[in-house]
Coordinates of C-alpha atoms in Angstrom, one line a residue:
M48 CA -74.6 70.0 -46.9
S49 CA -77.0 72.0 -44.8
S50 CA -76.1 73.0 -41.2
A51 CA -78.9 70.8 -39.8
L52 CA -77.6 67.8 -41.8
L53 CA -74.1 68.5 -40.7
M54 CA -75.2 68.7 -37.0
S55 CA -77.0 65.3 -37.4
F56 CA -74.0 63.7 -39.1
L57 CA -71.5 64.9 -36.5
K58 CA -73.7 63.8 -33.6
R59 CA -74.0 60.3 -35.0
A60 CA -70.3 60.3 -35.4
Q61 CA -70.1 60.9 -31.7
L62 CA -72.4 57.9 -31.1
Q63 CA -70.0 55.8 -33.2
K64 CA -67.1 57.0 -31.1
V65 CA -68.9 56.2 -27.8
A66 CA -69.8 52.7 -29.1
V67 CA -66.1 52.1 -29.9
H68 CA -65.1 53.2 -26.4
C69 CA -67.6 50.7 -25.0
E70 CA -65.8 47.9 -26.8
G71 CA -68.8 46.9 -28.9
T72 CA -71.1 46.2 -26.0
I73 CA -73.6 48.8 -27.2
R74 CA -75.2 49.1 -30.5
S75 CA -74.2 52.0 -32.8
C76 CA -77.1 53.8 -34.3
S77 CA -75.1 55.5 -37.0
N78 CA -77.3 54.0 -39.6
S79 CA -80.6 54.8 -38.0
S80 CA -83.0 57.6 -39.0
S81 CA -83.6 58.8 -35.4
S82 CA -83.9 62.5 -34.6
S83 CA -81.3 64.6 -32.8
S84 CA -83.1 64.2 -29.5
D85 CA -83.3 60.4 -30.0
D86 CA -79.6 60.4 -30.6
S87 CA -78.9 62.4 -27.5
A88 CA -81.0 60.0 -25.4
Q89 CA -79.2 57.1 -26.8
T90 CA -75.8 58.7 -26.1
F91 CA -76.9 59.1 -22.5
D92 CA -78.0 55.5 -22.3
Y93 CA -74.6 54.5 -23.7
W94 CA -72.9 56.5 -20.9
T95 CA -74.9 54.8 -18.2
R96 CA -73.8 51.3 -19.4
C97 CA -70.2 52.0 -20.6
E98 CA -67.0 51.1 -18.9
D99 CA -66.0 53.4 -16.1
S100 CA -63.0 54.7 -18.1
V101 CA -65.5 56.3 -20.6
I102 CA -67.2 58.2 -17.8
E103 CA -63.8 59.3 -16.5
K104 CA -63.1 60.9 -19.9
E105 CA -66.5 62.5 -20.1
F106 CA -66.0 63.9 -16.6
Q107 CA -62.9 65.8 -17.8
R108 CA -65.0 67.9 -20.1
G109 CA -68.4 67.7 -18.5
K110 CA -70.6 70.1 -16.6
M111 CA -71.5 69.9 -12.9
I112 CA -74.4 70.7 -10.5
L113 CA -72.9 71.4 -7.1
M114 CA -74.4 70.8 -3.7
V115 CA -72.5 71.5 -0.5
N116 CA -73.8 70.5 2.9
K117 CA -77.0 69.3 1.1
Q118 CA -77.6 72.8 -0.4
P119 CA -77.6 73.5 -4.1
A120 CA -75.5 76.2 -5.6
V121 CA -77.7 78.8 -7.4
H122 CA -77.0 82.0 -9.3
S123 CA -76.3 84.8 -6.8
D124 CA -78.4 87.4 -8.8
S125 CA -81.6 85.7 -7.5
F126 CA -80.8 87.2 -4.0
I127 CA -80.5 90.7 -2.6
Y128 CA -78.9 91.8 0.6
N129 CA -81.3 93.2 3.2
P130 CA -79.4 95.6 5.5
T131 CA -82.3 95.6 8.0
T132 CA -82.0 91.9 8.7
S133 CA -78.3 91.6 7.6
K134 CA -79.4 88.6 5.5
Y135 CA -79.8 87.8 1.8
Q136 CA -83.4 87.3 0.6
M137 CA -84.7 86.0 -2.7
Q138 CA -85.8 88.5 -5.3
S139 CA -86.4 86.1 -8.2
A140 CA -86.8 82.4 -8.8
P141 CA -83.5 80.6 -8.2
R142 CA -81.6 79.0 -11.1
L143 CA -79.0 76.2 -10.7
R144 CA -75.4 77.2 -11.5
L145 CA -73.6 74.8 -13.9
F146 CA -69.9 74.6 -13.5
D147 CA -67.2 73.0 -15.7
C148 CA -66.0 69.9 -13.8
Q149 CA -62.3 70.9 -14.1
E150 CA -63.0 74.5 -13.1
I151 CA -64.9 73.6 -9.9
R152 CA -62.2 71.1 -8.9
Q153 CA -59.6 73.9 -8.7
V154 CA -61.8 76.1 -6.5
L155 CA -62.8 73.3 -4.1
S156 CA -59.2 72.0 -3.6
P157 CA -58.1 74.6 -1.0
Y158 CA -61.1 73.6 1.1
G159 CA -59.9 70.1 1.3
L160 CA -62.7 69.0 -1.1
E161 CA -62.2 66.6 -4.0
I162 CA -64.7 65.8 -6.7
G163 CA -64.5 63.1 -9.3
T164 CA -66.5 60.2 -10.6
L165 CA -66.2 58.5 -7.2
N166 CA -68.4 61.0 -5.5
S167 CA -70.4 62.3 -8.5
A168 CA -73.4 60.9 -10.4
L169 CA -74.2 61.1 -14.1
L170 CA -77.5 63.1 -14.4
D171 CA -78.1 64.0 -18.0
Y172 CA -76.5 65.2 -21.2
Y173 CA -75.7 68.8 -21.9
H174 CA -75.3 70.8 -25.1
D175 CA -75.0 74.6 -25.4
D176 CA -77.3 75.6 -28.3
N177 CA -75.2 78.8 -28.7
D178 CA -72.0 76.9 -29.2
V179 CA -71.7 76.4 -33.0
V180 CA -68.1 75.1 -32.8
D181 CA -68.3 72.2 -30.3
I182 CA -71.5 70.3 -31.1
D183 CA -70.5 67.2 -29.1
L184 CA -72.8 66.4 -26.2
R185 CA -71.3 66.8 -22.8
A186 CA -72.1 64.8 -19.7
L187 CA -73.9 66.6 -16.9
F188 CA -72.9 65.4 -13.4
G189 CA -74.1 66.2 -9.9
T190 CA -72.3 65.9 -6.6
N191 CA -73.3 66.5 -2.9
I192 CA -70.3 67.0 -0.7
M193 CA -69.9 68.1 2.9
L194 CA -67.5 70.7 4.2
N195 CA -65.2 69.7 7.0
E196 CA -66.3 71.5 10.2
P197 CA -63.4 73.9 11.2
P198 CA -61.8 73.2 14.7
K199 CA -63.5 75.2 17.5
E200 CA -60.3 76.9 18.4
S201 CA -60.1 78.4 14.8
G202 CA -63.0 80.7 15.6
I203 CA -64.5 80.0 12.2
S204 CA -67.9 78.5 11.9
G205 CA -69.0 76.0 9.3
Q206 CA -71.5 78.6 8.0
T207 CA -68.8 81.2 7.6
Q208 CA -66.8 78.8 5.6
L209 CA -69.7 77.9 3.4
E210 CA -70.4 81.6 2.8
Q211 CA -66.8 82.2 1.8
L212 CA -66.9 79.3 -0.7
A213 CA -70.2 80.8 -2.1
R214 CA -68.5 84.2 -2.7
E215 CA -65.5 82.5 -4.5
L216 CA -67.9 80.6 -6.7
G217 CA -70.3 83.6 -7.3
V218 CA -73.3 81.6 -6.0
R219 CA -75.6 81.3 -3.1
F220 CA -76.2 78.0 -1.3
M221 CA -79.9 77.6 -0.4
P222 CA -82.0 75.0 1.4
T223 CA -83.0 72.2 -0.9
R224 CA -86.7 72.3 0.0
Q225 CA -86.9 76.1 -0.6
A226 CA -85.1 75.6 -4.0
M227 CA -87.5 72.9 -5.1
L228 CA -90.5 74.9 -4.2
T229 CA -89.5 78.2 -5.8
M230 CA -87.7 77.3 -9.0
D231 CA -89.9 78.2 -12.0
D232 CA -87.9 75.9 -14.4
A233 CA -89.3 72.4 -14.2
A234 CA -86.3 70.9 -16.0
Q235 CA -84.0 72.3 -13.3
R236 CA -86.2 71.1 -10.5
E237 CA -86.1 67.6 -12.0
L238 CA -82.3 67.7 -12.3
L239 CA -81.9 68.8 -8.7
A240 CA -84.3 66.1 -7.6
K241 CA -82.3 63.5 -9.5
C242 CA -79.1 64.7 -8.1
I243 CA -80.4 64.5 -4.5
I244 CA -81.9 61.0 -5.0
I245 CA -79.0 59.4 -6.7
T246 CA -76.2 60.9 -4.6
R247 CA -78.1 59.8 -1.5
W248 CA -78.5 56.3 -2.9
Y249 CA -74.9 55.7 -3.7
R250 CA -73.7 57.0 -0.3
L251 CA -76.1 54.7 1.6
F252 CA -76.3 51.6 -0.7
L253 CA -73.0 50.0 0.0
H254 CA -73.8 46.3 0.7
C255 CA -75.8 43.7 -1.1
P256 CA -79.2 43.2 0.5
Q257 CA -79.1 39.5 -0.4
C258 CA -75.6 38.4 0.8
A259 CA -74.2 41.5 2.6
Q260 CA -71.1 41.7 0.4
L261 CA -69.8 44.9 -1.0
L262 CA -71.4 46.5 -4.0
R263 CA -69.4 47.7 -7.0
M264 CA -70.9 51.0 -8.0
R265 CA -70.7 52.1 -11.7
A266 CA -69.0 55.4 -12.2
S267 CA -72.2 56.8 -13.6
K268 CA -74.1 55.7 -10.5
A269 CA -76.8 54.3 -12.8
S270 CA -76.5 50.9 -11.1
A271 CA -74.4 48.8 -8.7
T272 CA -73.4 45.1 -8.9
C273 CA -72.7 42.8 -6.0
T274 CA -69.1 41.6 -6.0
H275 CA -70.2 38.2 -4.7
C276 CA -73.6 37.1 -6.1
Q277 CA -73.4 39.5 -9.2
Q278 CA -76.9 40.8 -8.6
D279 CA -77.6 44.2 -10.1
F280 CA -79.3 47.0 -8.2
Y281 CA -80.7 50.4 -9.3
P282 CA -81.7 53.7 -7.6
N283 CA -85.2 53.3 -6.3
I284 CA -88.1 55.6 -6.0
S285 CA -91.3 55.3 -3.9
P286 CA -94.8 56.0 -5.5
V287 CA -97.0 58.6 -3.8
A288 CA -100.6 59.3 -4.5
I289 CA -101.6 63.0 -4.1
T290 CA -105.3 63.7 -4.2
L291 CA -107.6 66.7 -4.6
L292 CA -110.7 65.8 -2.7
R293 CA -113.9 67.5 -3.9
D294 CA -117.5 67.4 -3.0
E295 CA -120.3 66.1 -5.3
S296 CA -121.1 69.6 -6.6
N297 CA -117.4 70.1 -7.5
E298 CA -117.6 73.6 -5.9
H299 CA -115.7 72.7 -2.7
T300 CA -112.4 71.0 -2.0
L301 CA -110.9 69.6 1.3
L302 CA -107.4 70.8 1.9
V303 CA -105.0 70.1 4.8
R304 CA -102.3 71.8 6.8
H305 CA -99.3 69.8 7.8
K306 CA -97.7 70.5 11.1
R307 CA -94.3 71.0 9.6
S308 CA -95.3 73.4 6.8
A309 CA -95.5 77.2 6.9
G310 CA -98.6 78.7 8.5
Q311 CA -101.6 79.5 6.3
V312 CA -100.5 77.2 3.5
Y313 CA -102.9 74.4 2.6
T314 CA -102.3 71.5 0.3
C315 CA -103.7 68.2 -1.0
I316 CA -103.8 64.9 0.8
A317 CA -100.9 62.6 -0.1
G318 CA -99.4 59.3 1.0
F319 CA -97.0 56.5 0.1
C320 CA -98.3 53.5 -1.8
S321 CA -98.0 50.3 0.3
P322 CA -96.8 47.0 -1.0
G323 CA -99.6 45.1 -2.9
E324 CA -101.7 48.3 -3.3
R325 CA -102.9 49.9 -6.5
L326 CA -102.6 53.7 -6.5
D327 CA -106.4 54.2 -6.4
Q328 CA -106.4 52.0 -3.2
T329 CA -103.7 54.3 -1.8
V330 CA -106.0 57.3 -2.4
R331 CA -108.9 55.7 -0.5
R332 CA -106.7 54.6 2.4
E333 CA -104.8 57.9 2.8
V334 CA -108.0 59.9 2.8
A335 CA -109.5 57.6 5.5
E336 CA -106.3 57.8 7.5
E337 CA -105.7 61.5 7.3
V338 CA -109.2 63.0 7.5
G339 CA -111.3 60.0 8.6
I340 CA -113.8 60.0 5.7
E341 CA -114.7 57.8 2.8
C342 CA -114.1 58.8 -0.8
W343 CA -115.1 57.4 -4.2
D344 CA -114.9 58.1 -7.9
V345 CA -111.1 58.1 -7.8
R346 CA -109.6 59.2 -11.1
P347 CA -106.0 59.8 -12.2
L348 CA -104.9 63.2 -13.5
D349 CA -102.3 64.1 -16.0
G350 CA -98.7 64.6 -15.0
S351 CA -96.5 63.5 -12.2
Q352 CA -93.5 64.9 -10.2
T353 CA -90.3 63.5 -8.7
W354 CA -89.9 64.8 -5.2
P355 CA -86.6 64.2 -3.4
L356 CA -87.5 64.8 0.2
P357 CA -87.3 63.1 2.6
A358 CA -86.4 60.2 0.2
G359 CA -87.1 59.9 -3.5
S360 CA -90.8 59.9 -4.3
L361 CA -92.8 59.9 -7.5
M362 CA -95.9 62.0 -6.9
V363 CA -98.9 60.8 -9.0
P364 CA -102.0 63.0 -9.0
F365 CA -105.6 62.0 -8.5
V366 CA -109.0 63.5 -7.9
A367 CA -111.7 61.9 -5.7
T368 CA -115.1 62.7 -4.4
A369 CA -116.4 62.8 -0.8
D370 CA -119.4 63.9 1.2
M371 CA -119.1 67.3 2.8
G372 CA -121.5 66.2 5.5
D373 CA -119.1 63.5 6.8
E374 CA -117.3 64.5 10.0
I375 CA -113.6 65.3 9.5
Q376 CA -111.3 63.5 11.9
A377 CA -107.9 64.9 11.1
S378 CA -104.9 62.7 11.9
I379 CA -103.3 64.4 15.0
S380 CA -99.9 62.8 14.2
E381 CA -99.6 64.4 10.7
L382 CA -102.1 67.3 10.4
E383 CA -102.6 70.6 12.1
Y384 CA -106.0 71.2 10.4
A385 CA -108.3 70.0 7.6
K386 CA -111.2 71.9 6.2
W387 CA -113.6 72.2 3.2
F388 CA -113.1 75.4 1.2
S389 CA -115.1 77.0 -1.5
R390 CA -113.8 77.5 -5.0
Q391 CA -113.7 81.3 -4.4
E392 CA -111.7 80.9 -1.2
V393 CA -109.2 78.7 -2.9
A394 CA -109.0 81.0 -5.9
E395 CA -108.1 83.9 -3.6
A396 CA -105.3 81.8 -2.0
L397 CA -104.0 80.9 -5.5
R398 CA -104.0 84.6 -6.4
R399 CA -101.8 85.4 -3.4
S400 CA -99.5 82.5 -4.1
E401 CA -99.0 83.6 -7.7
E402 CA -98.4 87.2 -6.7
D403 CA -96.0 86.1 -4.0
P404 CA -94.3 83.0 -5.5
L405 CA -91.3 83.2 -3.2
L406 CA -93.5 83.5 -0.1
I407 CA -91.9 86.7 1.0
K408 CA -95.1 88.4 2.0
L409 CA -96.4 85.3 3.7
Y410 CA -93.3 85.0 6.0
R411 CA -93.5 88.7 6.8
H412 CA -97.2 88.4 7.6
L413 CA -96.6 85.4 9.9
S414 CA -93.7 87.2 11.6
E415 CA -95.9 90.2 12.3
S416 CA -98.8 88.1 13.6
G417 CA -96.7 86.1 16.0
K418 CA -97.6 82.5 16.8
D419 CA -101.3 82.9 17.2
P420 CA -102.8 79.4 16.3
E421 CA -105.9 81.0 14.9
T422 CA -103.8 82.9 12.4
R423 CA -101.9 79.8 11.4
I424 CA -105.0 77.9 10.4
Q425 CA -106.3 80.5 8.0
L426 CA -106.2 79.7 4.3
R427 CA -104.1 82.4 2.6
Y428 CA -101.8 80.4 0.3
I429 CA -101.5 77.1 -1.6
P430 CA -98.1 75.5 -2.2
P431 CA -95.7 77.4 -4.5
Q432 CA -95.3 76.6 -8.2
G433 CA -92.5 74.1 -7.6
A434 CA -95.0 71.6 -6.0
I435 CA -97.4 69.5 -8.0
A436 CA -100.1 70.3 -5.5
H437 CA -100.0 73.9 -6.8
H438 CA -100.9 72.8 -10.3
I439 CA -103.5 70.3 -9.2
I440 CA -105.3 72.9 -7.2
K441 CA -105.0 75.5 -9.9
N442 CA -106.4 73.2 -12.5
W443 CA -109.4 72.5 -10.3
I444 CA -110.0 76.2 -9.9
L445 CA -109.9 76.6 -13.7
R446 CA -112.4 73.7 -14.0
E447 CA -110.0 71.5 -15.9
F448 CA -111.6 68.5 -14.2

């Protein structure tokens, strides 16, 4: 029997085992001709619907993405200590650190922290391709826990405690938004987004919206059931339309600067879809609301992105056309500036962004230039590679649409 055939046989045996644990409630696919990836996806589906006892067993041998104080744990080698500022700064794209669930439990215990299926969510399946002995799939979990603030009289700050934990784990904890924007691995960004969205959902979604009774959360956190009316509920996500607005010649694009973003970084117009709206209607409404002009020829683009902040969103990209002669009336509540830029100007901003993907030079430049408002509204960068806006703008520069 070839190694490939042996691998397939053993993985299907794992599916049979999971089906037995689920007391026959899930179909076994041991007789199907599906590929290994199909088998893996079906195993994960089994886990989301199995009895909680199955998830408890999988947790014992599973892997874990750890967030503490809403900050993901990433490999420490992505950072270097700067003696001038006495701070650590990124030197390469961050990567999530995966822990064995049992290993991380032992390290967290002295800090008064407990993790288990009660405060963790099933995110995905995991298999180490280099592991030729254990070919069973493992469950990949995520948790987002908070350190207890030390008493004031202890003289120890919460940040000091967090840094001590990071040293013990051999990681760095970094702000979520910064991690999402600078990770160069799309799969890791998606896992982090899923972890943030689901852990927030199960912490906040405690009572039935229909009858106000308590919900019973599955150990996987894939769903919750009302203990009174038996209604099922699932983690939700909000659709967002993000739009590259171009002129009729397709040689200029209108980009915007948000008040909360870093100076000199411009992006696309984006907004949440309202109830009863199609996404193309969202595009037209958001363009009118944010910059006060009319657009047409609204077309969807390939791809999408889950974005976890401030609450789970699904970013769906579009391109639309507008008249450069129309007067821009930027929304003063959301935007600092909005302006048409030429393809050459945006291409130069893309070049800077790709040469400085961690925005190190940008922040240094902004620090040196102070808070001059004229400096802040210059176009020097587009969003980093972790944002779908980066890829929309790049594809426009490359004349992909």
